[in-house]
């Protein structure tokens, strides 16, 4: 084994390369960004069942996370997933440009394609398991209102937005609080998956 290791190191050395044992986990670019800008709260918008919560913890973010998910059965799973973390809060609500109510199209699969917008034929054709299976009436509020509730002071809020074509509406709901948002991560599509979405 040592002979093999020595041979590999010699070969790579001739190429100007070096092999070293990895010391623990390397920081991700996202982790470095959160540290550099001293983010002290994350809004996880469009949380589904909370896949991002453990990921934020894994990269070392130990401040408060507030996850928003409007669909009832997904929210119940989200609540279960977050209950052991006192700094992971959850809200059963959608975020948009104004307060009110709406009807969300609930998709199949894990509900990840659910949207307040109408799905295009492109999704149905290329991901039939994500087709709409039912609709659900939901509550809608704004980032501005949720900031006043959870983040009344400070200017280091980070937004993670996964709203299936509704991202522009969500961002418009920041209102007068924009200067207190330090950054955002938005999932966007290069093709029209929902009618009226901004590409």
Coordinates of N, CA and C in Angstrom, one line a residue:
X1 N 0.8 -1.2 0.0 CA 0.0 0.0 0.0 C 0.9 1.3 0.0
X2 N 1.9 1.2 0.9 CA 2.8 2.4 0.9 C 3.6 2.6 -0.4
X3 N 3.9 1.5 -1.1 CA 4.6 1.5 -2.4 C 3.7 2.2 -3.4
X4 N 2.4 1.8 -3.4 CA 1.4 2.4 -4.3 C 1.3 3.9 -4.0
X5 N 1.2 4.2 -2.7 CA 1.0 5.6 -2.4 C 2.2 6.5 -2.8
X6 N 3.4 5.9 -2.6 CA 4.7 6.6 -3.0 C 4.7 6.8 -4.5
X7 N 4.3 5.7 -5.2 CA 4.3 5.8 -6.7 C 3.4 6.8 -7.2
X8 N 2.2 6.9 -6.6 CA 1.2 7.9 -7.0 C 1.7 9.3 -6.8
X9 N 2.3 9.5 -5.6 CA 2.8 10.8 -5.2 C 4.0 11.2 -6.1
X10 N 4.8 10.3 -6.5 CA 5.9 10.5 -7.4 C 5.4 10.9 -8.8
X11 N 4.4 10.2 -9.2 CA 3.9 10.5 -10.6 C 3.2 11.9 -10.6
X12 N 2.4 12.2 -9.6 CA 1.8 13.5 -9.5 C 2.8 14.6 -9.3
X13 N 3.9 14.3 -8.5 CA 5.0 15.2 -8.3 C 5.6 15.6 -9.6
X14 N 5.8 14.7 -10.5 CA 6.4 15.0 -11.8 C 5.5 15.9 -12.6
X15 N 4.2 15.9 -12.3 CA 3.2 16.8 -13.0 C 3.0 18.1 -12.2
X16 N 3.8 18.3 -11.2 CA 3.7 19.5 -10.4 C 2.5 19.5 -9.4
X17 N 2.0 18.3 -9.1 CA 0.8 18.2 -8.2 C 1.2 17.6 -6.9
X18 N 0.4 17.8 -5.9 CA 0.7 17.2 -4.6 C -0.6 16.7 -4.0
X19 N -0.5 15.5 -3.3 CA -1.6 14.9 -2.6 C -1.4 15.1 -1.1
X20 N -2.5 15.7 -0.5 CA -2.4 15.8 1.0 C -3.7 15.3 1.6
X21 N -3.7 14.8 2.8 CA -4.9 14.3 3.5 C -5.8 15.5 3.7
X22 N -7.1 15.3 3.4 CA -8.0 16.4 3.7 C -8.3 16.6 5.2
X23 N -8.2 17.8 5.6 CA -8.4 18.1 7.0 C -9.8 18.6 7.3
X24 N -10.7 17.7 7.6 CA -12.1 18.1 7.9 C -12.8 18.5 6.6
X25 N -14.0 19.2 6.8 CA -14.8 19.6 5.7 C -14.4 21.0 5.3
X26 N -14.2 21.2 4.0 CA -13.9 22.6 3.5 C -15.2 23.4 3.5
X27 N -15.0 24.7 3.7 CA -16.1 25.6 3.7 C -16.6 25.8 2.3
X28 N -17.9 25.9 2.2 CA -18.6 26.1 0.9 C -18.5 27.6 0.7
X29 N -18.7 28.0 -0.6 CA -18.7 29.4 -0.9 C -19.9 30.1 -0.2
X30 N -21.0 29.4 -0.1 CA -22.2 29.9 0.5 C -21.9 30.2 2.0
X31 N -21.2 29.2 2.7 CA -20.9 29.4 4.1 C -20.0 30.6 4.3
X32 N -19.0 30.8 3.4 CA -18.1 31.9 3.5 C -18.9 33.2 3.3
X33 N -19.9 33.2 2.4 CA -20.7 34.4 2.2 C -21.5 34.8 3.4
X34 N -22.1 33.8 4.0 CA -22.9 34.0 5.3 C -22.0 34.6 6.4
X35 N -20.8 34.1 6.5 CA -19.9 34.6 7.5 C -19.4 36.0 7.2
X36 N -19.0 36.2 5.9 CA -18.5 37.5 5.5 C -19.4 38.6 5.7
X37 N -20.7 38.4 5.4 CA -21.7 39.4 5.5 C -22.5 39.4 6.9
X38 N -22.0 38.5 7.8 CA -22.5 38.4 9.2 C -24.0 38.3 9.2
X39 N -24.5 37.4 8.4 CA -26.0 37.1 8.3 C -26.4 36.6 9.7
X40 N -27.5 37.2 10.2 CA -27.9 36.8 11.5 C -29.4 36.2 11.5
X41 N -30.0 36.1 10.4 CA -31.3 35.4 10.2 C -31.5 35.0 8.8
X42 N -32.1 33.9 8.6 CA -32.5 33.4 7.2 C -34.0 33.2 7.1
X43 N -34.6 33.8 6.1 CA -36.0 33.4 5.7 C -35.9 32.4 4.6
X44 N -36.4 31.2 4.9 CA -36.5 30.1 4.0 C -37.9 30.1 3.4
X45 N -38.0 30.7 2.2 CA -39.3 30.9 1.6 C -39.6 29.9 0.5
X46 N -40.7 29.1 0.7 CA -41.0 28.0 -0.1 C -40.2 26.8 0.4
X47 N -40.4 26.5 1.7 CA -39.6 25.5 2.4 C -39.9 24.1 2.1
X48 N -41.0 23.8 1.6 CA -41.4 22.4 1.3 C -41.4 21.7 2.7
X49 N -40.7 20.6 2.9 CA -40.7 19.9 4.2 C -39.5 20.3 5.0
X50 N -38.7 21.3 4.5 CA -37.6 21.8 5.3 C -36.2 21.2 5.0
X51 N -36.0 20.9 3.7 CA -34.7 20.4 3.3 C -33.6 21.3 3.6
X52 N -33.8 22.6 3.5 CA -32.8 23.6 3.6 C -32.3 23.8 5.1
X53 N -33.2 23.5 6.0 CA -32.9 23.7 7.5 C -31.6 23.0 7.9
X54 N -31.6 21.6 7.7 CA -30.4 20.9 8.1 C -29.2 21.3 7.3
X55 N -29.4 21.7 6.0 CA -28.3 22.1 5.2 C -27.6 23.4 5.8
X56 N -28.4 24.3 6.2 CA -27.9 25.5 6.8 C -27.1 25.2 8.1
X57 N -27.6 24.2 8.9 CA -26.9 23.8 10.1 C -25.6 23.1 9.7
X58 N -25.7 22.3 8.7 CA -24.5 21.5 8.2 C -23.3 22.5 7.8
X59 N -23.6 23.6 7.2 CA -22.6 24.5 6.8 C -22.2 25.4 7.9
X60 N -22.8 25.3 9.1 CA -22.3 26.0 10.2 C -23.1 27.2 10.6
X61 N -24.3 27.5 9.9 CA -25.1 28.6 10.3 C -25.9 28.2 11.6
X62 N -25.7 28.9 12.7 CA -26.3 28.6 13.9 C -27.3 29.7 14.4
X63 N -27.6 30.6 13.6 CA -28.6 31.6 13.9 C -30.0 31.2 13.6
X64 N -31.0 32.1 13.7 CA -32.4 31.7 13.5 C -32.7 31.6 12.0
X65 N -33.5 30.5 11.7 CA -34.1 30.2 10.4 C -35.6 30.3 10.6
X66 N -36.2 31.0 9.7 CA -37.7 31.0 9.7 C -38.1 30.4 8.3
X67 N -38.8 29.3 8.4 CA -39.2 28.6 7.1 C -40.7 28.8 6.9
X68 N -41.0 29.1 5.6 CA -42.4 29.4 5.3 C -42.9 28.4 4.2
X69 N -44.0 27.7 4.6 CA -44.6 26.7 3.7 C -46.1 26.8 3.8
X70 N -46.9 27.0 2.7 CA -48.3 27.2 2.9 C -49.1 25.9 2.8
X71 N -48.6 24.9 2.1 CA -49.4 23.7 1.9 C -49.5 22.8 3.1
X72 N -50.7 22.4 3.5 CA -50.9 21.8 4.8 C -50.1 20.6 5.1
X73 N -50.1 19.6 4.2 CA -49.4 18.3 4.5 C -47.9 18.5 4.5
X74 N -47.4 19.4 3.6 CA -46.0 19.7 3.6 C -45.6 20.4 4.9
X75 N -46.4 21.4 5.3 CA -46.1 22.1 6.5 C -46.1 21.2 7.8
X76 N -46.9 20.2 7.8 CA -46.9 19.3 9.0 C -45.6 18.6 9.0
X77 N -45.1 18.2 7.9 CA -43.8 17.5 7.9 C -42.6 18.5 8.2
X78 N -42.8 19.7 7.7 CA -41.8 20.8 8.1 C -41.8 21.0 9.6
X79 N -42.9 21.1 10.2 CA -43.0 21.3 11.6 C -42.3 20.2 12.4
X80 N -42.6 19.0 12.0 CA -41.9 17.8 12.6 C -40.4 17.9 12.5
X81 N -40.0 18.3 11.3 CA -38.5 18.3 11.0 C -37.8 19.4 11.8
X82 N -38.6 20.5 12.1 CA -38.0 21.6 12.8 C -38.1 21.6 14.3
X83 N -38.9 20.7 14.9 CA -39.3 20.8 16.3 C -38.1 20.6 17.2
X84 N -37.1 19.9 16.8 CA -36.0 19.7 17.8 C -34.9 20.8 17.7
X85 N -35.1 21.8 16.9 CA -34.2 22.9 16.7 C -34.9 24.2 17.2
X86 N -34.5 24.7 18.4 CA -35.2 25.9 18.9 C -35.0 27.2 18.1
X87 N -34.0 27.2 17.3 CA -33.8 28.4 16.4 C -34.3 28.2 15.0
X88 N -35.1 27.2 14.8 CA -35.7 27.0 13.5 C -37.2 27.1 13.7
X89 N -37.7 28.2 13.2 CA -39.2 28.6 13.4 C -39.9 28.3 12.0
X90 N -41.2 28.0 12.1 CA -42.0 27.7 10.9 C -43.3 28.5 10.9
X91 N -43.7 28.8 9.7 CA -45.0 29.6 9.5 C -45.7 28.9 8.3
X92 N -47.0 28.6 8.5 CA -47.8 28.0 7.4 C -48.5 29.2 6.7
X93 N -47.7 29.7 5.7 CA -48.2 30.8 4.9 C -47.3 31.0 3.7
X94 N -47.9 31.5 2.6 CA -47.2 31.8 1.4 C -46.8 33.3 1.5
X95 N -45.7 33.7 0.8 CA -45.3 35.1 0.7 C -45.5 35.6 -0.7
X96 N -46.0 36.8 -0.7 CA -46.3 37.4 -2.0 C -46.2 38.9 -1.9
X97 N -46.8 39.7 -2.9 CA -46.6 41.1 -2.9 C -47.6 41.8 -2.0
X98 N -48.6 41.1 -1.6 CA -49.6 41.7 -0.7 C -50.3 40.6 0.2
X99 N -50.9 41.1 1.3 CA -51.6 40.1 2.2 C -52.9 39.7 1.6
X100 N -53.4 38.5 2.0 CA -54.7 38.1 1.5 C -54.7 36.6 1.5
X101 N -55.4 36.0 0.5 CA -55.5 34.6 0.4 C -55.3 34.2 -1.0
X102 N -55.1 32.9 -1.3 CA -54.9 32.5 -2.7 C -55.2 31.0 -2.8
X103 N -55.2 30.5 -4.0 CA -55.4 29.1 -4.3 C -54.1 28.6 -4.9
X104 N -53.5 27.7 -4.3 CA -52.2 27.1 -4.8 C -52.5 25.8 -5.5
X105 N -51.8 25.6 -6.6 CA -51.9 24.4 -7.4 C -50.9 23.4 -6.8
X106 N -51.4 22.3 -6.1 CA -50.5 21.4 -5.5 C -50.0 20.3 -6.5
X107 N -48.7 20.2 -6.6 CA -48.2 19.2 -7.6 C -48.0 17.8 -6.9
X108 N -47.8 16.8 -7.8 CA -47.6 15.5 -7.4 C -46.1 15.4 -6.9
X109 N -45.7 14.1 -6.8 CA -44.3 13.9 -6.3 C -44.2 14.4 -4.9
X110 N -43.2 15.2 -4.6 CA -43.0 15.8 -3.2 C -43.6 17.2 -3.1
X111 N -44.4 17.6 -4.0 CA -45.0 18.9 -4.0 C -44.1 20.0 -4.3
X112 N -42.9 19.7 -4.9 CA -41.9 20.7 -5.1 C -42.2 21.6 -6.3
X113 N -43.2 21.3 -7.1 CA -43.6 22.1 -8.3 C -44.9 22.9 -8.0
X114 N -45.4 22.9 -6.8 CA -46.6 23.6 -6.4 C -46.4 25.1 -6.6
X115 N -47.5 25.7 -7.1 CA -47.3 27.2 -7.3 C -48.7 27.9 -7.3
X116 N -48.6 29.2 -7.0 CA -49.8 30.0 -7.1 C -50.1 30.3 -8.6
X117 N -49.1 30.1 -9.4 CA -49.3 30.3 -10.9 C -49.7 29.0 -11.6
X118 N -50.2 29.1 -12.8 CA -50.6 28.0 -13.5 C -49.5 27.3 -14.2
X119 N -49.3 26.0 -14.1 CA -48.2 25.3 -14.7 C -48.4 25.2 -16.2
X120 N -47.3 25.3 -16.9 CA -47.4 25.2 -18.4 C -47.3 23.7 -18.8
X121 N -47.6 23.5 -20.1 CA -47.5 22.1 -20.7 C -46.1 21.6 -20.6
X122 N -45.1 22.5 -20.6 CA -43.7 22.1 -20.6 C -43.4 21.2 -19.4
X123 N -44.0 21.5 -18.2 CA -43.7 20.7 -17.0 C -44.5 19.4 -17.1
X124 N -45.7 19.5 -17.5 CA -46.6 18.3 -17.6 C -45.9 17.3 -18.6
X125 N -45.3 17.8 -19.7 CA -44.7 16.9 -20.7 C -43.4 16.3 -20.2
X126 N -42.6 17.1 -19.6 CA -41.3 16.7 -19.2 C -41.1 16.1 -17.8
X127 N -42.1 16.4 -17.0 CA -42.1 15.9 -15.6 C -43.5 15.5 -15.2
X128 N -44.1 14.5 -15.8 CA -45.5 14.2 -15.6 C -45.9 13.9 -14.1
X129 N -44.9 13.4 -13.3 CA -45.1 13.2 -11.9 C -45.3 14.4 -11.1
X130 N -44.9 15.6 -11.7 CA -45.1 16.9 -11.0 C -46.4 17.6 -11.4
X131 N -47.3 17.0 -12.2 CA -48.5 17.6 -12.6 C -49.4 17.9 -11.4
X132 N -50.3 18.9 -11.5 CA -51.1 19.3 -10.5 C -52.1 18.2 -10.1
X133 N -52.3 17.9 -8.8 CA -53.2 16.8 -8.4 C -54.4 17.4 -7.6
X134 N -54.2 18.6 -7.1 CA -55.4 19.3 -6.4 C -55.0 20.7 -6.2
X135 N -56.0 21.4 -5.6 CA -55.8 22.8 -5.2 C -56.1 23.0 -3.7
X136 N -55.5 24.0 -3.2 CA -55.7 24.3 -1.7 C -55.7 25.8 -1.5
X137 N -56.7 26.2 -0.7 CA -56.8 27.6 -0.3 C -55.8 27.9 0.8
X138 N -55.0 29.0 0.6 CA -53.9 29.3 1.5 C -53.9 30.8 1.9
X139 N -53.2 31.1 3.0 CA -53.0 32.5 3.4 C -51.7 33.0 2.8
X140 N -51.8 34.3 2.4 CA -50.6 34.9 1.8 C -50.3 36.2 2.7
X141 N -49.0 36.4 2.9 CA -48.5 37.6 3.6 C -47.3 38.1 2.9
X142 N -46.6 39.1 3.4 CA -45.4 39.7 2.8 C -44.2 39.5 3.6
X143 N -43.1 39.6 2.9 CA -41.8 39.6 3.6 C -41.7 40.8 4.6
X144 N -42.2 41.9 4.2 CA -42.2 43.1 5.0 C -42.9 42.8 6.4
X145 N -44.1 42.2 6.3 CA -44.8 41.9 7.6 C -44.1 40.9 8.4
X146 N -43.5 39.9 7.8 CA -42.8 38.9 8.5 C -41.5 39.4 9.1
X147 N -40.9 40.4 8.5 CA -39.7 41.0 9.0 C -40.1 41.8 10.3
X148 N -41.2 42.4 10.3 CA -41.6 43.2 11.5 C -41.9 42.2 12.6
X149 N -42.4 41.0 12.3 CA -42.7 40.0 13.3 C -41.4 39.3 13.9
X150 N -40.6 38.9 13.0 CA -39.4 38.1 13.4 C -38.1 38.8 13.4
X151 N -38.0 39.9 12.7 CA -36.7 40.6 12.5 C -37.0 42.1 12.6
X152 N -37.4 42.6 13.7 CA -37.8 44.0 13.9 C -36.6 45.0 13.8
X153 N -35.4 44.4 14.1 CA -34.2 45.3 14.1 C -33.1 44.5 13.3
X154 N -32.1 45.2 12.9 CA -31.0 44.6 12.2 C -31.0 44.8 10.7
X155 N -29.9 44.5 10.1 CA -29.8 44.7 8.6 C -29.0 43.6 8.0
X156 N -29.1 42.4 8.5 CA -28.3 41.2 8.0 C -29.2 40.0 7.7
X157 N -30.4 40.3 7.2 CA -31.3 39.2 6.8 C -31.0 38.6 5.5
X158 N -31.0 37.3 5.4 CA -30.8 36.7 4.1 C -32.0 35.9 3.7
X159 N -32.4 36.0 2.4 CA -33.6 35.4 1.9 C -33.2 34.2 0.9
X160 N -33.8 33.1 1.2 CA -33.7 32.0 0.2 C -35.1 31.8 -0.3
X161 N -35.3 32.0 -1.6 CA -36.6 32.0 -2.3 C -36.7 30.9 -3.3
X162 N -37.7 30.0 -3.1 CA -38.0 29.0 -4.0 C -39.5 28.9 -4.2
X163 N -40.0 29.8 -5.1 CA -41.5 30.0 -5.1 C -42.1 29.6 -6.4
X164 N -41.4 28.8 -7.2 CA -42.0 28.2 -8.4 C -42.7 29.2 -9.3
X165 N -41.9 30.2 -9.8 CA -42.4 31.2 -10.7 C -43.0 32.4 -10.1
X166 N -43.2 32.4 -8.8 CA -43.8 33.5 -8.0 C -42.7 34.4 -7.4
X167 N -41.5 34.3 -7.8 CA -40.4 34.9 -7.1 C -40.5 36.5 -7.2
X168 N -40.9 37.0 -8.3 CA -41.1 38.5 -8.4 C -42.1 39.0 -7.4
X169 N -43.2 38.3 -7.3 CA -44.2 38.7 -6.3 C -43.7 38.7 -4.9
X170 N -42.9 37.6 -4.6 CA -42.3 37.5 -3.2 C -41.4 38.7 -3.0
X171 N -40.5 39.0 -3.9 CA -39.6 40.1 -3.7 C -40.3 41.5 -3.6
X172 N -41.3 41.6 -4.4 CA -42.1 42.9 -4.3 C -42.7 43.1 -2.9
X173 N -42.9 42.0 -2.2 CA -43.4 42.1 -0.8 C -42.4 42.5 0.2
X174 N -41.2 42.8 -0.2 CA -40.2 43.3 0.8 C -40.6 44.7 1.1
X175 N -41.2 45.5 0.2 CA -41.6 46.8 0.5 C -40.5 47.8 0.9
X176 N -40.8 48.4 2.1 CA -39.8 49.4 2.6 C -38.7 48.8 3.4
X177 N -38.6 47.5 3.5 CA -37.6 46.9 4.3 C -36.4 46.4 3.5
X178 N -36.3 46.8 2.2 CA -35.2 46.3 1.4 C -33.8 46.5 1.9
X179 N -33.6 47.7 2.5 CA -32.3 48.1 3.0 C -31.8 47.2 4.1
X180 N -32.7 46.4 4.7 CA -32.3 45.5 5.8 C -32.0 44.1 5.3
X181 N -32.2 43.9 4.0 CA -31.9 42.6 3.5 C -30.5 42.6 2.9
X182 N -29.6 41.7 3.4 CA -28.2 41.7 3.0 C -27.9 40.9 1.7
X183 N -28.8 39.9 1.4 CA -28.6 39.1 0.2 C -29.8 38.1 0.0
X184 N -29.8 37.5 -1.1 CA -30.8 36.5 -1.4 C -30.3 35.5 -2.4
X185 N -30.9 34.3 -2.3 CA -30.7 33.2 -3.1 C -32.0 32.8 -3.8
X186 N -32.1 32.9 -5.1 CA -33.4 32.7 -5.8 C -33.3 31.6 -6.8
X187 N -34.2 30.6 -6.7 CA -34.2 29.6 -7.7 C -35.1 30.1 -8.9
X188 N -34.5 30.1 -10.1 CA -35.2 30.6 -11.3 C -35.0 29.6 -12.4
X189 N -35.9 29.7 -13.4 CA -35.9 28.8 -14.5 C -35.5 29.5 -15.8
X190 N -34.9 28.7 -16.7 CA -34.5 29.3 -18.0 C -35.6 29.1 -19.0
X191 N -36.6 28.3 -18.7 CA -37.8 28.1 -19.6 C -39.0 28.4 -18.8
X192 N -40.1 28.7 -19.5 CA -41.4 29.0 -18.8 C -42.1 27.8 -18.3
X193 N -42.0 27.6 -17.0 CA -42.7 26.5 -16.4 C -44.1 26.9 -15.8
X194 N -44.2 28.2 -15.6 CA -45.5 28.7 -15.0 C -45.9 30.0 -15.8
X195 N -47.2 30.1 -16.1 CA -47.6 31.2 -16.9 C -47.5 32.5 -16.1
X196 N -46.8 33.5 -16.7 CA -46.6 34.8 -16.1 C -45.4 34.9 -15.3
X197 N -44.6 33.8 -15.1 CA -43.3 33.9 -14.4 C -42.3 34.8 -15.1
X198 N -41.4 35.4 -14.4 CA -40.4 36.2 -15.0 C -39.1 35.4 -15.2
X199 N -38.6 35.3 -16.4 CA -37.5 34.5 -16.8 C -36.2 35.3 -16.7

